[in-house]
Structure formats: structure tokens, C-alpha cells
XYZ file of C-alpha atoms in Angstrom:
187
model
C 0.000 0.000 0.000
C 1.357 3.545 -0.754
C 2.086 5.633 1.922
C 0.839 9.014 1.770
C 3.321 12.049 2.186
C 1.915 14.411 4.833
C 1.440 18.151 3.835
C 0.492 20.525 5.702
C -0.954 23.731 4.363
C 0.898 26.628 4.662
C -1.306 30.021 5.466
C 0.176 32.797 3.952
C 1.244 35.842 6.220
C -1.486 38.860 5.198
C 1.015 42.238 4.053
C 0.456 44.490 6.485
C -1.400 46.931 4.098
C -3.903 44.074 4.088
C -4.380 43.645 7.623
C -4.322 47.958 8.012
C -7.738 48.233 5.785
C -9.131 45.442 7.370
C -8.400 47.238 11.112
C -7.476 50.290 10.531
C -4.818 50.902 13.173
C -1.778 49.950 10.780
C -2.582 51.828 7.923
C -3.095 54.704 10.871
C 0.029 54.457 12.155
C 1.860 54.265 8.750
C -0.179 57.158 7.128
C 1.284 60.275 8.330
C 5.062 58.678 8.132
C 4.031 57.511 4.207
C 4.194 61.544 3.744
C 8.374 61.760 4.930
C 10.038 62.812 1.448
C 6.475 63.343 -0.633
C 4.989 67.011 -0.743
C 2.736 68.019 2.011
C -0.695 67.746 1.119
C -2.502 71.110 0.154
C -5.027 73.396 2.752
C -6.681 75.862 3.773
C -7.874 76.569 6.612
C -9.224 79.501 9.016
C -6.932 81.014 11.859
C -8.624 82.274 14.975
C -9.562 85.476 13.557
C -11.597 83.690 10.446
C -8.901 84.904 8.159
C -7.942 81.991 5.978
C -4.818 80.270 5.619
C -3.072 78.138 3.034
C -0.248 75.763 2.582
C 1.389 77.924 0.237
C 1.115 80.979 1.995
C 3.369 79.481 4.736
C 5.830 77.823 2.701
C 8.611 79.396 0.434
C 10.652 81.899 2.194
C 10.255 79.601 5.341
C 10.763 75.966 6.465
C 7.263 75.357 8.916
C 6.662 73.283 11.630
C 3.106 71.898 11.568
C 1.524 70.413 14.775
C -1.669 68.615 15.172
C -3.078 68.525 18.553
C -6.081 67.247 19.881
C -7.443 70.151 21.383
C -7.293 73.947 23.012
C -6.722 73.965 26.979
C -6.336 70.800 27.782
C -2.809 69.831 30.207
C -0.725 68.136 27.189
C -1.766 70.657 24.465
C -1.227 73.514 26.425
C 2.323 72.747 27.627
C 3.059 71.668 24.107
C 1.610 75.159 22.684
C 3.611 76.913 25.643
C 6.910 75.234 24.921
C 6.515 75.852 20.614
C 5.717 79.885 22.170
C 8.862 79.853 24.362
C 11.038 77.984 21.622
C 9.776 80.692 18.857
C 13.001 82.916 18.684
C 15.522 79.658 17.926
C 12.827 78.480 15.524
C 12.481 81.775 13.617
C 16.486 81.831 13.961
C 16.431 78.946 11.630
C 13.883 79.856 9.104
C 10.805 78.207 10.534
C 7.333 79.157 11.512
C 5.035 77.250 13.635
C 1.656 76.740 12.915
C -0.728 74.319 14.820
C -4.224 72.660 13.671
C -6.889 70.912 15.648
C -10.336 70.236 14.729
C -11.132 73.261 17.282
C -13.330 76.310 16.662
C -11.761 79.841 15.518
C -13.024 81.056 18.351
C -11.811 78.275 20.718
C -8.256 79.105 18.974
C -8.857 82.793 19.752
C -9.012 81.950 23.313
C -6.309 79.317 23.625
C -3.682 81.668 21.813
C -5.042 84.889 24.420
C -5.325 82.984 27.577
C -1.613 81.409 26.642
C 0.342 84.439 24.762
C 0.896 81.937 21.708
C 3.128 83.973 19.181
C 1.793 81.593 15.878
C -1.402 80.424 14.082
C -3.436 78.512 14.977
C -5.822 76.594 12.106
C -9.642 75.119 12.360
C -10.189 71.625 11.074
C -13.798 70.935 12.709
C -14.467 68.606 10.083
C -10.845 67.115 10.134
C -10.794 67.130 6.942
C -6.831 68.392 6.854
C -6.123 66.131 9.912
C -7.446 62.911 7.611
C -4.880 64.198 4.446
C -2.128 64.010 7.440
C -3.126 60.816 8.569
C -3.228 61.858 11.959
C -7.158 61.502 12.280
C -6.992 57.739 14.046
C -8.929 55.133 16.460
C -7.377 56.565 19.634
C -8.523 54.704 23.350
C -8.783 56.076 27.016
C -9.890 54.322 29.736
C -10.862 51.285 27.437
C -13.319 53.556 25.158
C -12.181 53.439 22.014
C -12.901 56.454 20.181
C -11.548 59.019 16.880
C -9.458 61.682 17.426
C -6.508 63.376 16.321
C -2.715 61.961 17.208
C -0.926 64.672 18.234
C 2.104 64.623 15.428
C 4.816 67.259 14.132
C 5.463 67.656 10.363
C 8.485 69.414 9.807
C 7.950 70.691 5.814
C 10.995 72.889 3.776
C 10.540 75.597 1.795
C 9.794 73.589 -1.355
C 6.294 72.047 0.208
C 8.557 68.570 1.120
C 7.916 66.733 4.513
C 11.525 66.132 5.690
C 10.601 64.994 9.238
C 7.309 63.212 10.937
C 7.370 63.033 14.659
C 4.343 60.805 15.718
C 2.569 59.856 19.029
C 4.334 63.099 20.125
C 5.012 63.103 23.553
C 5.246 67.000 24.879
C 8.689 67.077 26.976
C 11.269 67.469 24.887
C 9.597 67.988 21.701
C 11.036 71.366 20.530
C 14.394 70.478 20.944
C 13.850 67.313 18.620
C 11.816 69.750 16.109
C 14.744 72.171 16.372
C 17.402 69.462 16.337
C 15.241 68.245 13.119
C 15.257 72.037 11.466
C 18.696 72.251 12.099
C 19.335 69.197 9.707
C 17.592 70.954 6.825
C 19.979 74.080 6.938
């Protein structure tokens, strides 16, 4: 009687593209450090006096640092905002501007920026529209709620529109000294 050979079938290990549309959270992660070396994605938004603001009016002449942060007067925000405001005179030094974007009001902004003395724009995404082109728009979870919100990332763009540097799942202490250390590296 023949004997029969044994095979066992081997499952094939999904990409991880694959498995990020199926959950979500790889693609997420991926998405905003997909845009390192590929021109920023185009907007325009309003600053907290309604005036609007594009992508090209900030680029140029200037490098910019571009935050995304979940929102106005909250702890982490706030000393993140605070330490970009006290960093501003090294930044401008190297030919940067800062600009921040949550999906906050104008009018929230307005407040933030007085109550704080912030010394830069900040942008209105209520729809988070712009924060979805950055791929920072994600599943996010507290206290086992799972919920959407914004990651709070740095995009660190030259002159020309290009994203040289993506700092993601920013965590606040220390972060303008890596965004200056990163601006420094441009030139």
C-alpha cells in the first residue's frame, strides 16, 4: 500500500497593508510617516480670527513646523503650545514658523492663543478634513473607550512644500528640541 506524504498547508502571512484596511490601526500608524520625502498635502484653513490660511502661503521663504493637537486647553496641548511659544526665537532663527491645527473652533483658537500668549497660528479643522490628508485623524482609546481623534504629530515641511521629518505619538517634553534638532538638519 502507498504511503501518503503528509502536507500541511501553509497560510500565507497577510502584508500588512492588508491587515491595516481590514483594522485600521496599521494603515493609521503608517499614514502620516508615508508623507516623509512626498509634498505636504494642500489646505486651507481659518486662523482664529476667520482669516484663511493656506499651505502655500506658509511655505517658500520659510521651512514650517506643523503640529496637530487634539485640542485647546487641555494639560498636554497647552504645555506643548507653551513650549513651541517659548522655543519661537531659535525656531524663527532657523527659518521656521510654527503653525498648529486641531479640529477646534476659531473662536476656541482665539481663546487658547489669548489665555496662553501663543506667538503663531493657529488653524480650524472641525471637520478634520486636513487632519485625515495628514493621517493623523486615528482610532485613539482612554480608559478602554475606544474612540476618533486626532494623534498629536509634528510635520516638519521645507521651503519647497517637502515633509523632511514626521514626529508621531508626540510626547510634549522634549519635543522642541527634537523639532529644532530636526530644522537644524535641513539648513
Amino acid at each position: 500500500m502507498p504511503t501518503l506524504k503528509k502536507t500541511t498547508a501553509k497560510t500565507p502571512k497577510k502584508p500588512a497593508t492588508a491587515s491595516a484596511k481590514a483594522g485600521g490601526s496599521v494603515a493609521s500608524k503608517s499614514a502620516s510617516a508615508a508623507l516623509e520625502r512626498k509634498k505636504a498635502p494642500a489646505f486651507a484653513l481659518s486662523d482664529a480670527d476667520g482669516t484663511t490660511v493656506a499651505l502655500k502661503d506658509l511655505i517658500g521663504s520659510n521651512n514650517l513646523v506643523l503640529y496637530f493637537y487634539p485640542k485647546d486647553m487641555t494639560p498636554g496641548c497647552t504645555v506643548e503650545a507653551c513650549s513651541f511659544r517659548d522655543n519661537i526665537a531659535p525656531i524663527k532663527a532657523l527659518g521656521a514658523k510654527v503653525v498648529g491645527i486641531s479640529g477646534d473652533s476659531s473662536d476656541s483658537h482665539a481663546r487658547f492663543a489669548a489665555k496662553h500668549g501663543l506667538n503663531f497660528p493657529l488653524l480650524a479643522d472641525p471637520g478634520n478634513k486636513v487632519c485625515r490628508l495628514y493621517g493623523v485623524y486615528k482610532k485613539k482609546s482612554l480608559y478602554g473607550r475606544e474612540f476618533m481623534g486626532i494623534e498629536r504629530t509634528t510635520f516638519v515641511i521645507d521651503k519647497s512644500g517637502v515633509v523632511r521629518r514626521v514626529f508621531p505619538k508626540v510626547k510634549v517634553d522634549g519635543h522642541t528640541e527634537e523639532v529644532i534638532a530636526a530644522l537644524k538638519e535641513i539648513g
